[in-house]
Amino acid sequence: MRYYSLNRQSEPVDFRAATVAGQAPDGGLYFPETVPRFPAGFVEQLPTLTAAEVAYTVLRPYVGTTIPEAELTRICAETVDFPLPVVAVTEQISALELFHGPTLAFKDVGARFMSRCLGYFSRHETRPVTVLVATSGDTGGAVASGFLGVPGVEVVILYPSGRVSPVQEQQLTALGQNIRALEVRGNFDDCQRLVKQAFRDTDLRNRRRLTSANSINVARWLPQQVYYCLGVAPVAGPPPVVAVPSGNFGNLCAGLLAYVSGLPVGHFVAACNANAAVPAYLTSGEYAARPAVATLSNAMDVGDPSNFGRLLELFGHEYPVIRGLLSGCSVSDAETQATIREVHARTGYLLDPHGAVAFFALENALRTRPEAQGLFLATAHPVKFPEVVAAATGQPVPVPAELGELLRRPKHSTLLDPDYEALRSVLLA
Ligand SMILES: *Cc1c(COP(=O)(O)O)cnc(C)c1O
């Protein structure tokens, strides 16, 4: 499999080069030259396959010959070595719970796959590689946990000061070892802009081996297809409506990729908070980036989603095709809170703010599809947002033991102005 840059000014590369570089030299996102179909019988067999087998089958064509079979088998098994259950919430709606991994959020899967691929590709390198990543909340924690203690890899994480939850901040700043956290006086878009600028800085790149771990990296993006295979398999009846809490749109684009590869999904819902650039596009056909707005579902506070280009590319920029398969929904903070409260009161199920956005959007989409089954991706454990969830339900969220230990560790971060020269000197220090 080869990958081309969506900016079309760089040469196509294989999986290894795309993973190591993160982004194409022309600043574009890598995109597979062809979308492979799932093997015959794969969809029918899904209910009997393990998560590791699903991951291997889905990812094999994308990895090509860059990782041998035995290694890829091991990497896939380690990537999904925690439960990914589908839980019925109402008669019509189920949750695919993606928050049972080490950092209690769905980005663990992509981060674990990528860190292991990068570890394999760097096994003979003498110069350390710096993984540079901007996070709106959960990416950083998942990447930090995925790379913690991996020899020859240094991780530098930029996060917006005061805009991540206390648990998220601990997961970024309390691990130590090869993980460094930079607390940026700005928002997520500032963090992302600084990271993009570093990747365009050829002088810096001559002096440091830089790679990205944002959802733009194909090794983070592609394994997310596995969620949809695991989520759709146990849902009875016609292909379900699937709602995805979306910020940078990596997760949703992976679901659409699985759909194009042959996974039966009836309809997709892009569930967004007040950051509604894509829902607005889906209604009007016009796309306009916006400044990011802070919300309760802060991992989705993205004004100009990086993966929007992949969404367009996947469907040949055909707005009517995209519009037919995907609708958008922008959910306010008040609706998010009310959803957490009502779903808890009605069913006992505890949603986190991101899951609540998806639940609200899904119920909305099912109103015109009363016969359909709905599935939403529950992307974070409610304990990651204890204040919001407790305020909505009126009850404290129980803290799992392993999290209690992390919360007691000291925080280590470096404050940084949202200014490129400041980042550059940190990276060269
Ligand atoms: C990152 C994140 C999202 C958004 O995923 P994208 O792939 O960026 O659209 C949703 N929920 C949670 C909890 C997240 O951490």
Coordinates of N, CA, C and O in Angstrom, one line a residue, residues 69-238:
E69 N 4.6 -10.6 9.3 CA 3.3 -11.2 9.9 C 3.4 -11.4 11.4 O 2.5 -11.0 12.1
A70 N 4.4 -12.0 11.9 CA 4.5 -12.3 13.3 C 4.5 -11.1 14.2 O 3.9 -11.0 15.2
E71 N 5.3 -10.0 13.7 CA 5.4 -8.8 14.4 C 4.0 -8.1 14.4 O 3.6 -7.5 15.4
L72 N 3.4 -8.1 13.3 CA 2.1 -7.4 13.2 C 1.0 -8.1 14.0 O 0.2 -7.4 14.7
T73 N 1.1 -9.4 14.1 CA 0.2 -10.2 15.0 C 0.4 -9.7 16.4 O -0.6 -9.5 17.2
R74 N 1.7 -9.6 16.8 CA 2.0 -9.2 18.2 C 1.5 -7.8 18.5 O 0.8 -7.5 19.5
I75 N 1.8 -6.9 17.5 CA 1.4 -5.5 17.7 C -0.1 -5.4 17.8 O -0.7 -4.7 18.7
C76 N -0.9 -6.1 17.0 CA -2.3 -6.0 17.0 C -2.8 -6.6 18.4 O -3.8 -6.0 19.0
A77 N -2.3 -7.7 18.8 CA -2.7 -8.2 20.1 C -2.5 -7.3 21.3 O -3.3 -7.1 22.1
E78 N -1.3 -6.6 21.3 CA -1.0 -5.6 22.3 C -1.9 -4.4 22.2 O -2.2 -3.7 23.2
T79 N -2.3 -4.0 21.0 CA -3.1 -2.8 20.8 C -4.4 -2.9 21.4 O -4.9 -2.0 22.0
V80 N -5.1 -4.1 21.3 CA -6.5 -4.2 21.8 C -6.5 -5.2 22.9 O -7.4 -6.1 23.0
D81 N -5.6 -5.1 23.9 CA -5.6 -6.1 25.0 C -6.4 -5.7 26.2 O -6.1 -6.0 27.3
F82 N -7.5 -4.9 25.9 CA -8.4 -4.6 27.0 C -9.9 -4.7 26.4 O -10.0 -4.7 25.2
P83 N -10.9 -4.8 27.2 CA -12.2 -5.0 26.7 C -12.8 -3.8 25.9 O -12.5 -2.7 26.2
L84 N -13.5 -4.1 24.9 CA -14.2 -3.1 24.1 C -15.7 -3.5 23.9 O -16.1 -3.8 22.8
P85 N -16.4 -3.5 25.0 CA -17.8 -4.1 25.0 C -18.9 -3.2 24.4 O -18.7 -2.0 24.4
V86 N -19.9 -3.8 23.8 CA -21.1 -3.1 23.4 C -22.1 -3.3 24.5 O -22.4 -4.5 24.9
V87 N -22.6 -2.2 25.1 CA -23.5 -2.2 26.2 C -24.9 -1.6 25.8 O -24.9 -0.5 25.3
A88 N -26.0 -2.4 26.1 CA -27.3 -1.8 25.7 C -27.7 -0.7 26.8 O -27.5 -0.9 28.0
V89 N -28.1 0.5 26.3 CA -28.4 1.6 27.2 C -30.0 1.7 27.2 O -30.6 1.8 28.2
T90 N -30.6 1.7 26.0 CA -32.0 1.7 25.9 C -32.4 0.5 24.9 O -31.5 -0.1 24.4
E91 N -33.7 0.4 24.6 CA -34.0 -0.7 23.7 C -33.4 -0.4 22.3 O -33.1 -1.4 21.5
Q92 N -33.3 0.8 22.0 CA -32.9 1.2 20.6 C -31.4 1.5 20.5 O -30.8 1.5 19.4
I93 N -30.8 1.9 21.7 CA -29.5 2.5 21.6 C -28.5 1.7 22.5 O -28.7 1.3 23.6
S94 N -27.3 1.4 21.8 CA -26.2 0.7 22.5 C -25.0 1.6 22.5 O -24.8 2.4 21.6
A95 N -24.1 1.4 23.5 CA -22.9 2.1 23.6 C -21.7 1.2 23.3 O -21.7 0.1 23.8
L96 N -20.8 1.6 22.4 CA -19.6 0.9 22.3 C -18.6 1.5 23.2 O -18.2 2.7 22.9
E97 N -18.2 0.8 24.3 CA -17.4 1.5 25.3 C -15.9 1.3 24.9 O -15.4 0.2 25.0
L98 N -15.3 2.5 24.6 CA -13.9 2.5 24.2 C -13.0 3.0 25.3 O -11.8 3.3 25.0
F99 N -13.5 3.0 26.5 CA -12.7 3.6 27.6 C -12.1 2.7 28.6 O -11.9 3.1 29.8
H100 N -11.9 1.5 28.3 CA -11.3 0.5 29.3 C -9.8 0.3 29.1 O -9.3 -0.6 29.7
G101 N -9.2 1.1 28.3 CA -7.7 1.1 28.1 C -7.0 1.8 29.2 O -7.6 2.4 30.1
P102 N -5.7 1.9 29.1 CA -4.9 2.5 30.2 C -5.2 3.9 30.6 O -5.1 4.3 31.7
T103 N -5.6 4.7 29.6 CA -5.9 6.1 30.0 C -7.4 6.4 30.0 O -7.8 7.6 30.0
L104 N -8.2 5.4 30.0 CA -9.7 5.5 30.1 C -10.3 6.3 29.0 O -11.3 6.9 29.2
A105 N -9.7 6.3 27.8 CA -10.3 7.0 26.6 C -9.9 6.3 25.3 O -8.9 5.5 25.3
F106 N -10.7 6.5 24.3 CA -10.6 5.7 23.1 C -9.2 5.8 22.4 O -8.9 5.0 21.6
K107 N -8.5 6.9 22.6 CA -7.3 7.2 21.8 C -6.2 6.2 22.2 O -5.2 6.1 21.5
D108 N -6.4 5.4 23.2 CA -5.4 4.3 23.6 C -5.2 3.4 22.4 O -4.0 3.0 22.2
V109 N -6.2 3.0 21.7 CA -6.0 2.0 20.6 C -5.1 2.6 19.5 O -4.1 1.9 19.2
G110 N -5.4 3.8 19.0 CA -4.5 4.3 18.0 C -3.1 4.6 18.5 O -2.1 4.3 17.8
A111 N -3.0 5.1 19.7 CA -1.7 5.4 20.3 C -0.9 4.2 20.5 O 0.3 4.2 20.3
R112 N -1.5 3.1 21.0 CA -0.8 1.9 21.2 C -0.3 1.3 19.9 O 0.8 0.8 19.8
F113 N -1.1 1.3 18.9 CA -0.7 0.7 17.6 C 0.4 1.5 17.0 O 1.5 1.0 16.6
M114 N 0.3 2.9 17.1 CA 1.4 3.7 16.5 C 2.7 3.5 17.2 O 3.7 3.4 16.6
S115 N 2.6 3.6 18.6 CA 3.9 3.5 19.3 C 4.6 2.2 19.0 O 5.8 2.2 18.9
R116 N 3.9 1.1 18.9 CA 4.5 -0.2 18.6 C 5.0 -0.3 17.2 O 6.1 -0.8 17.0
C117 N 4.3 0.3 16.2 CA 4.9 0.4 14.9 C 6.1 1.2 14.8 O 7.1 0.8 14.3
L118 N 6.1 2.4 15.5 CA 7.3 3.2 15.5 C 8.4 2.6 16.2 O 9.6 2.7 15.7
G119 N 8.2 1.9 17.3 CA 9.2 1.1 18.0 C 9.8 0.1 17.1 O 11.1 0.0 17.0
Y120 N 9.0 -0.6 16.3 CA 9.5 -1.6 15.4 C 10.4 -0.9 14.3 O 11.5 -1.4 14.0
F121 N 9.9 0.2 13.7 CA 10.6 0.9 12.6 C 11.9 1.5 13.1 O 12.8 1.7 12.3
S122 N 12.0 1.8 14.4 CA 13.2 2.5 14.9 C 14.1 1.6 15.6 O 15.1 2.0 16.2
R123 N 13.9 0.3 15.4 CA 14.7 -0.7 16.3 C 16.2 -0.6 16.0 O 17.0 -1.0 16.8
H124 N 16.6 -0.2 14.8 CA 18.1 -0.1 14.5 C 18.6 1.3 14.6 O 19.8 1.6 14.2
E125 N 17.8 2.3 15.0 CA 18.2 3.7 15.0 C 19.1 4.0 16.2 O 18.9 3.5 17.3
T126 N 20.1 4.9 16.0 CA 20.9 5.3 17.1 C 20.5 6.7 17.6 O 20.5 7.0 18.8
R127 N 20.0 7.6 16.7 CA 19.5 8.9 17.1 C 18.1 8.8 17.7 O 17.3 8.2 17.0
P128 N 17.8 9.4 18.8 CA 16.4 9.3 19.4 C 15.4 10.0 18.5 O 15.8 11.0 17.8
V129 N 14.2 9.5 18.5 CA 13.1 10.2 17.8 C 12.3 11.0 18.8 O 12.1 10.5 19.9
T130 N 11.9 12.2 18.4 CA 11.0 13.0 19.2 C 9.6 12.9 18.7 O 9.3 13.3 17.5
V131 N 8.7 12.4 19.4 CA 7.3 12.4 19.1 C 6.7 13.8 19.6 O 6.7 14.0 20.8
L132 N 6.2 14.6 18.6 CA 5.7 15.9 19.0 C 4.2 15.9 18.8 O 3.7 15.6 17.7
V133 N 3.4 16.2 19.8 CA 2.0 16.1 19.7 C 1.3 17.2 20.4 O 1.7 17.7 21.5
A134 N 0.2 17.7 19.7 CA -0.7 18.7 20.4 C -1.9 17.9 20.8 O -2.4 17.1 20.1
T135 N -2.4 18.3 22.0 CA -3.6 17.5 22.5 C -4.6 18.5 23.0 O -4.3 19.5 23.6
S136 N -5.9 18.2 22.7 CA -7.0 18.9 23.3 C -7.5 18.2 24.6 O -8.5 18.7 25.2
G137 N -6.8 17.2 25.0 CA -7.2 16.5 26.2 C -6.7 15.1 26.2 O -5.7 14.8 26.9
D138 N -7.3 14.2 25.4 CA -7.0 12.8 25.6 C -5.8 12.2 24.7 O -5.2 11.3 25.1
T139 N -5.6 12.9 23.6 CA -4.5 12.4 22.8 C -3.2 12.3 23.6 O -2.5 11.2 23.6
G140 N -2.8 13.3 24.3 CA -1.6 13.4 25.0 C -1.4 12.3 26.0 O -0.4 11.6 26.0
G141 N -2.5 12.0 26.7 CA -2.4 11.0 27.7 C -2.2 9.6 27.1 O -1.4 8.8 27.6
A142 N -3.0 9.4 26.0 CA -2.9 8.1 25.3 C -1.5 7.9 24.7 O -0.9 6.8 24.8
V143 N -1.0 9.0 24.1 CA 0.4 8.9 23.5 C 1.4 8.7 24.6 O 2.3 7.8 24.5
A144 N 1.3 9.5 25.7 CA 2.3 9.4 26.8 C 2.3 7.9 27.3 O 3.3 7.3 27.5
S145 N 1.1 7.4 27.6 CA 1.0 6.0 28.1 C 1.5 5.0 27.1 O 2.3 4.1 27.4
G146 N 1.2 5.2 25.8 CA 1.7 4.3 24.8 C 3.2 4.3 24.6 O 3.8 3.2 24.3
F147 N 3.8 5.4 24.8 CA 5.3 5.5 24.6 C 6.1 5.5 25.9 O 7.3 5.5 25.8
L148 N 5.4 5.5 27.0 CA 6.2 5.5 28.3 C 7.2 4.5 28.3 O 7.0 3.3 28.2
G149 N 8.5 4.9 28.5 CA 9.6 3.9 28.7 C 10.1 3.3 27.4 O 10.9 2.4 27.5
V150 N 9.5 3.7 26.3 CA 10.0 3.1 25.0 C 11.4 3.6 24.7 O 11.5 4.8 24.6
P151 N 12.4 2.8 24.6 CA 13.8 3.3 24.4 C 13.9 4.0 23.1 O 13.3 3.6 22.1
G152 N 14.7 5.1 23.1 CA 15.0 5.8 21.9 C 13.9 6.7 21.4 O 13.9 7.3 20.3
V153 N 12.9 6.9 22.2 CA 11.7 7.8 21.9 C 11.5 8.8 23.0 O 11.4 8.4 24.2
E154 N 11.5 10.1 22.6 CA 11.2 11.2 23.6 C 9.8 11.7 23.1 O 9.6 12.0 21.9
V155 N 9.0 12.0 24.1 CA 7.6 12.5 23.7 C 7.5 13.9 24.3 O 7.8 14.2 25.4
V156 N 7.1 14.9 23.4 CA 6.8 16.3 23.8 C 5.4 16.6 23.5 O 4.9 16.5 22.4
I157 N 4.6 16.9 24.6 CA 3.2 17.1 24.4 C 2.8 18.6 24.7 O 3.3 19.2 25.7
L158 N 2.1 19.2 23.8 CA 1.6 20.6 24.0 C 0.1 20.5 24.3 O -0.6 19.9 23.6
Y159 N -0.3 21.1 25.4 CA -1.7 21.2 25.7 C -2.1 22.6 26.2 O -1.3 23.3 26.7
P160 N -3.4 22.9 26.0 CA -3.9 24.3 26.3 C -4.1 24.4 27.8 O -4.8 23.7 28.4
S161 N -3.4 25.4 28.4 CA -3.4 25.6 29.8 C -4.9 25.9 30.3 O -5.6 26.7 29.7
G162 N -5.3 25.2 31.3 CA -6.6 25.4 31.9 C -7.8 24.9 31.1 O -8.9 25.1 31.5
R163 N -7.5 24.2 30.0 CA -8.6 23.7 29.2 C -8.7 22.2 29.1 O -9.4 21.6 28.3
V164 N -7.9 21.5 29.9 CA -8.0 20.0 30.0 C -8.5 19.7 31.4 O -8.3 20.5 32.4
S165 N -9.1 18.6 31.6 CA -9.6 18.2 33.0 C -8.5 17.9 33.9 O -7.4 17.5 33.4
P166 N -8.6 17.9 35.2 CA -7.6 17.6 36.1 C -7.0 16.2 35.9 O -5.8 16.0 35.9
V167 N -7.9 15.2 35.6 CA -7.4 13.8 35.3 C -6.6 13.8 34.1 O -5.5 13.2 34.0
Q168 N -7.1 14.5 33.0 CA -6.3 14.5 31.8 C -4.9 15.2 32.0 O -3.9 14.7 31.5
E169 N -4.9 16.2 32.8 CA -3.7 17.0 33.0 C -2.7 16.1 33.8 O -1.5 16.0 33.4
Q170 N -3.2 15.3 34.7 CA -2.3 14.4 35.5 C -1.7 13.3 34.5 O -0.5 13.0 34.6
Q171 N -2.5 12.9 33.6 CA -2.1 11.8 32.6 C -1.0 12.4 31.7 O -0.2 11.6 31.1
L172 N -1.0 13.7 31.5 CA 0.0 14.3 30.6 C 1.3 14.6 31.4 O 2.4 14.6 30.8
T173 N 1.1 15.0 32.7 CA 2.2 15.7 33.3 C 2.9 14.9 34.5 O 3.9 15.3 35.0
A174 N 2.3 13.8 34.8 CA 2.7 13.1 36.0 C 3.5 11.8 35.7 O 3.9 11.1 36.6
L175 N 3.7 11.4 34.4 CA 4.3 10.2 34.1 C 5.8 10.2 34.3 O 6.5 9.3 34.7
G176 N 6.4 11.4 33.8 CA 7.9 11.5 33.9 C 8.6 10.7 32.9 O 8.1 10.6 31.7
Q177 N 9.8 10.1 33.2 CA 10.6 9.4 32.3 C 10.8 10.2 31.0 O 11.3 11.3 31.0
N178 N 10.4 9.6 29.8 CA 10.7 10.2 28.5 C 9.5 11.0 28.0 O 9.4 11.3 26.9
I179 N 8.7 11.4 29.0 CA 7.5 12.2 28.6 C 7.6 13.7 29.1 O 7.8 13.9 30.3
R180 N 7.5 14.7 28.2 CA 7.6 16.1 28.6 C 6.3 16.8 28.3 O 5.8 16.7 27.1
A181 N 5.7 17.6 29.2 CA 4.5 18.3 28.9 C 4.8 19.8 28.8 O 5.4 20.4 29.7
L182 N 4.3 20.4 27.8 CA 4.4 21.9 27.6 C 3.0 22.5 27.7 O 2.1 22.1 26.9
E183 N 2.8 23.3 28.7 CA 1.5 23.9 29.0 C 1.4 25.3 28.3 O 2.0 26.2 28.7
V184 N 0.6 25.3 27.2 CA 0.6 26.5 26.3 C -0.5 27.5 26.8 O -1.6 27.1 27.0
R185 N 0.0 28.8 26.9 CA -1.0 29.8 27.2 C -1.8 30.1 26.0 O -1.5 31.1 25.2
G186 N -2.8 29.3 25.7 CA -3.6 29.5 24.5 C -4.6 28.3 24.4 O -4.8 27.6 25.4
N187 N -5.2 28.1 23.2 CA -6.2 27.1 23.0 C -5.6 25.9 22.2 O -4.4 26.0 21.8
F188 N -6.4 24.9 21.9 CA -5.9 23.7 21.2 C -5.4 24.1 19.8 O -4.4 23.6 19.3
D189 N -6.1 25.0 19.1 CA -5.7 25.4 17.8 C -4.3 26.1 17.8 O -3.5 25.9 16.9
D190 N -4.0 26.8 18.9 CA -2.6 27.4 19.0 C -1.6 26.2 19.1 O -0.6 26.3 18.5
C191 N -1.9 25.2 19.9 CA -1.0 24.1 20.1 C -0.8 23.4 18.8 O 0.3 23.1 18.4
Q192 N -1.9 23.2 18.0 CA -1.8 22.5 16.8 C -1.0 23.3 15.7 O -0.2 22.8 15.0
R193 N -1.2 24.6 15.8 CA -0.5 25.5 14.9 C 1.0 25.5 15.1 O 1.9 25.4 14.2
L194 N 1.4 25.5 16.4 CA 2.9 25.4 16.8 C 3.5 24.1 16.3 O 4.6 24.1 15.8
V195 N 2.7 23.0 16.5 CA 3.3 21.7 16.1 C 3.4 21.7 14.5 O 4.4 21.2 14.0
K196 N 2.4 22.2 13.8 CA 2.5 22.2 12.4 C 3.7 23.0 11.9 O 4.4 22.6 11.0
Q197 N 3.9 24.1 12.6 CA 5.1 25.0 12.2 C 6.4 24.3 12.5 O 7.3 24.4 11.6
A198 N 6.5 23.5 13.5 CA 7.7 22.8 13.8 C 8.0 21.8 12.7 O 9.1 21.6 12.2
F199 N 6.9 21.1 12.2 CA 7.1 20.1 11.1 C 7.5 20.8 9.8 O 8.1 20.1 9.0
R200 N 7.2 22.0 9.6 CA 7.6 22.7 8.4 C 9.0 23.3 8.5 O 9.5 23.8 7.5
D201 N 9.6 23.3 9.7 CA 10.9 24.0 10.0 C 12.0 23.0 9.6 O 12.4 22.1 10.3
T202 N 12.5 23.2 8.3 CA 13.5 22.3 7.8 C 14.8 22.3 8.6 O 15.4 21.3 8.8
D203 N 15.2 23.5 9.1 CA 16.4 23.5 9.9 C 16.3 22.7 11.2 O 17.1 21.9 11.5
L204 N 15.1 22.9 11.8 CA 14.9 22.1 13.1 C 14.9 20.6 12.7 O 15.5 19.8 13.4
R205 N 14.3 20.2 11.6 CA 14.1 18.8 11.3 C 15.5 18.2 10.8 O 15.6 17.0 10.9
N206 N 16.4 19.1 10.4 CA 17.8 18.5 10.2 C 18.5 18.2 11.5 O 19.4 17.4 11.5
R207 N 18.1 18.9 12.5 CA 18.7 18.7 13.8 C 18.0 17.7 14.8 O 18.6 17.2 15.7
R208 N 16.7 17.5 14.6 CA 16.0 16.6 15.4 C 15.1 15.7 14.6 O 14.5 16.1 13.6
R209 N 15.1 14.4 14.9 CA 14.2 13.5 14.2 C 12.8 13.6 14.8 O 12.5 13.2 15.9
L210 N 11.9 14.3 14.1 CA 10.6 14.6 14.6 C 9.6 13.7 14.0 O 9.6 13.4 12.8
T211 N 8.6 13.3 14.8 CA 7.4 12.6 14.2 C 6.2 13.1 15.0 O 6.3 13.5 16.1
S212 N 5.1 12.9 14.3 CA 3.8 13.4 15.0 C 3.1 12.2 15.5 O 3.3 11.1 15.1
A213 N 2.2 12.4 16.5 CA 1.3 11.3 16.9 C -0.1 11.8 17.0 O -0.9 11.1 17.6
N214 N -0.4 12.9 16.3 CA -1.8 13.3 16.2 C -2.6 12.4 15.4 O -2.1 11.5 14.7
S215 N -3.9 12.6 15.3 CA -4.7 11.6 14.6 C -4.4 11.7 13.1 O -4.9 10.9 12.3
I216 N -3.6 12.7 12.7 CA -3.2 12.8 11.3 C -2.3 11.6 10.9 O -2.2 11.2 9.8
N217 N -1.6 11.1 11.9 CA -0.6 10.0 11.6 C -1.4 8.7 11.2 O -2.3 8.3 11.9
V218 N -1.1 8.2 10.0 CA -1.9 7.0 9.5 C -1.9 5.9 10.5 O -2.9 5.1 10.6
A219 N -0.8 5.7 11.3 CA -0.8 4.6 12.3 C -1.7 4.9 13.5 O -2.0 3.9 14.2
R220 N -2.1 6.1 13.7 CA -3.1 6.4 14.7 C -4.5 6.3 14.1 O -5.4 5.9 14.7
W221 N -4.6 6.8 12.9 CA -5.9 6.9 12.3 C -6.5 5.6 11.9 O -7.6 5.2 12.2
L222 N -5.7 4.7 11.1 CA -6.2 3.5 10.5 C -6.8 2.5 11.5 O -7.8 1.9 11.3
P223 N -6.1 2.3 12.7 CA -6.6 1.2 13.6 C -8.0 1.5 14.2 O -8.7 0.6 14.7
Q224 N -8.4 2.8 14.1 CA -9.7 3.1 14.6 C -10.9 2.5 13.9 O -12.0 2.4 14.4
Q225 N -10.6 2.0 12.7 CA -11.6 1.2 11.9 C -12.1 0.0 12.7 O -13.2 -0.4 12.6
V226 N -11.2 -0.5 13.6 CA -11.5 -1.7 14.3 C -12.7 -1.5 15.2 O -13.5 -2.4 15.4
Y227 N -12.8 -0.3 15.8 CA -14.0 0.0 16.7 C -15.3 -0.3 16.0 O -16.2 -0.9 16.6
Y228 N -15.4 0.1 14.8 CA -16.7 0.0 14.0 C -17.0 -1.4 13.7 O -18.1 -1.9 13.8
C229 N -15.9 -2.2 13.4 CA -16.2 -3.6 13.2 C -16.7 -4.3 14.4 O -17.6 -5.1 14.4
L230 N -16.0 -4.0 15.6 CA -16.4 -4.6 16.8 C -17.8 -4.1 17.3 O -18.6 -4.8 17.9
G231 N -18.1 -2.9 17.0 CA -19.4 -2.3 17.4 C -20.6 -2.7 16.6 O -21.6 -3.0 17.2
V232 N -20.4 -2.9 15.3 CA -21.5 -3.2 14.5 C -21.8 -4.7 14.6 O -23.0 -5.1 14.5
A233 N -20.8 -5.6 14.8 CA -21.0 -7.0 14.8 C -22.1 -7.5 15.7 O -23.0 -8.3 15.3
P234 N -22.2 -7.1 17.0 CA -23.3 -7.6 17.9 C -24.6 -7.0 17.7 O -25.6 -7.4 18.4
V235 N -24.8 -5.9 16.9 CA -26.1 -5.3 16.8 C -27.0 -6.0 15.8 O -26.6 -6.2 14.7
A236 N -28.1 -6.5 16.3 CA -29.0 -7.3 15.5 C -29.7 -6.4 14.5 O -29.8 -5.2 14.6
G237 N -30.2 -7.1 13.4 CA -31.1 -6.4 12.4 C -30.4 -5.6 11.4 O -29.2 -5.9 11.2
P238 N -31.0 -4.7 10.7 CA -30.4 -4.0 9.6 C -29.2 -3.1 10.1 O -29.1 -2.9 11.3

